[in-house]
XYZ file of C-alpha atoms in Angstrom:
131
model
C -63.026 0.577 -3.322
C -63.741 2.957 -6.114
C -61.075 4.600 -8.251
C -61.950 7.977 -6.806
C -61.498 6.807 -3.198
C -58.241 5.058 -4.082
C -56.874 8.219 -5.723
C -57.872 10.315 -2.742
C -56.158 7.861 -0.391
C -52.961 7.984 -2.460
C -53.147 11.786 -2.517
C -53.578 11.881 1.262
C -50.610 9.557 1.840
C -48.500 11.569 -0.620
C -49.341 14.838 1.145
C -48.508 13.324 4.553
C -45.170 11.995 3.228
C -44.363 15.365 1.639
C -45.120 17.262 4.861
C -43.045 14.768 6.882
C -40.119 15.170 4.470
C -40.357 18.985 4.700
C -40.434 18.926 8.533
C -37.460 16.535 8.630
C -35.489 18.727 6.205
C -36.244 21.832 8.269
C -35.164 20.030 11.450
C -31.884 18.868 9.869
C -31.263 22.373 8.541
C -31.643 23.842 12.044
C -29.289 21.220 13.497
C -26.711 21.920 10.789
C -26.973 25.667 11.423
C -26.459 25.144 15.153
C -23.453 22.891 14.538
C -21.873 25.422 12.164
C -22.453 28.254 14.650
C -20.847 26.238 17.455
C -17.859 25.385 15.253
C -17.463 29.046 14.298
C -17.444 30.085 17.966
C -14.840 27.419 18.782
C -12.565 28.651 15.967
C -12.903 32.261 17.124
C -11.937 31.264 20.655
C -9.034 29.193 19.353
C -7.766 32.080 17.197
C -7.995 34.360 20.221
C -5.826 31.984 22.251
C -3.314 31.722 19.427
C -3.031 35.481 18.991
C -2.577 35.943 22.748
C 0.083 33.227 22.779
C 2.021 34.582 19.819
C 1.598 38.243 20.782
C 3.842 39.859 18.197
C 5.614 42.852 19.653
C 8.064 45.361 18.282
C 11.607 44.545 19.346
C 13.260 46.487 22.102
C 15.909 48.991 20.947
C 19.176 49.109 22.820
C 22.556 50.794 22.314
C 25.676 49.058 21.088
C 27.360 49.449 24.481
C 24.485 47.537 26.077
C 24.886 44.801 23.448
C 28.544 44.399 24.420
C 27.633 44.159 28.105
C 24.841 41.682 27.330
C 27.230 39.455 25.387
C 29.605 39.262 28.340
C 26.844 38.655 30.915
C 24.931 36.060 28.868
C 28.030 34.044 27.971
C 28.881 33.786 31.654
C 25.343 32.429 32.185
C 25.761 29.922 29.333
C 23.337 31.692 26.969
C 24.495 31.999 23.353
C 24.290 35.384 21.634
C 24.121 36.228 17.932
C 24.846 39.733 16.649
C 24.285 40.452 12.932
C 25.011 36.828 12.061
C 28.153 36.560 14.238
C 27.704 33.847 16.863
C 28.972 34.212 20.399
C 28.306 30.978 22.266
C 29.350 29.181 25.425
C 32.334 27.645 23.628
C 33.930 30.970 22.728
C 36.193 32.696 25.221
C 33.538 33.410 27.872
C 35.360 36.105 29.826
C 36.685 38.235 26.991
C 34.750 37.691 23.736
C 35.987 39.614 20.709
C 33.436 42.415 20.363
C 35.637 44.719 18.312
C 33.401 44.298 15.243
C 30.423 45.844 17.076
C 29.547 49.530 16.706
C 28.985 50.874 20.217
C 27.206 53.993 18.938
C 24.603 52.138 16.832
C 21.150 51.008 17.876
C 20.281 47.319 17.918
C 17.034 45.346 18.120
C 17.002 42.510 20.640
C 15.162 39.223 20.017
C 15.318 36.799 22.958
C 14.616 33.148 22.131
C 12.716 31.281 24.871
C 12.030 27.637 25.620
C 8.651 26.176 26.622
C 9.105 27.307 30.227
C 9.788 30.902 29.212
C 13.506 30.746 30.028
C 15.850 32.552 27.631
C 17.942 30.059 25.654
C 19.645 32.493 23.272
C 19.582 36.157 22.300
C 19.780 37.604 18.799
C 20.668 41.240 18.023
C 20.232 43.018 14.695
C 21.707 46.385 13.876
C 18.969 48.886 13.068
C 19.172 51.276 10.133
C 20.190 54.841 10.795
C 17.247 57.115 11.679
């Protein structure tokens, strides 16, 4: 075989290999793009579930007199109550807890604490600033 024919054969093989490499790279690029798009959609759906599960809400505002009533009712049910850091739990005097430190005319925010089943396990109250 002549040098010219040998060079042309090498050139032909090189072109075929180059085209094959380009097609393979394009195919892998498409597969990677599809995989990244699918992963992005999964994360968006996951974030949507998380935000629906957490669902941050503003706390309910109640009066101090309602806080006093809630303390008495919840302690009879065995649910501990915390008001501005002061703990009222099932071990305190359940029928007449000392609520003299509470301001009946103030507004309080209520934060119920729930277990995995959605049952209230404890309740926390915080005195709100004066409006």
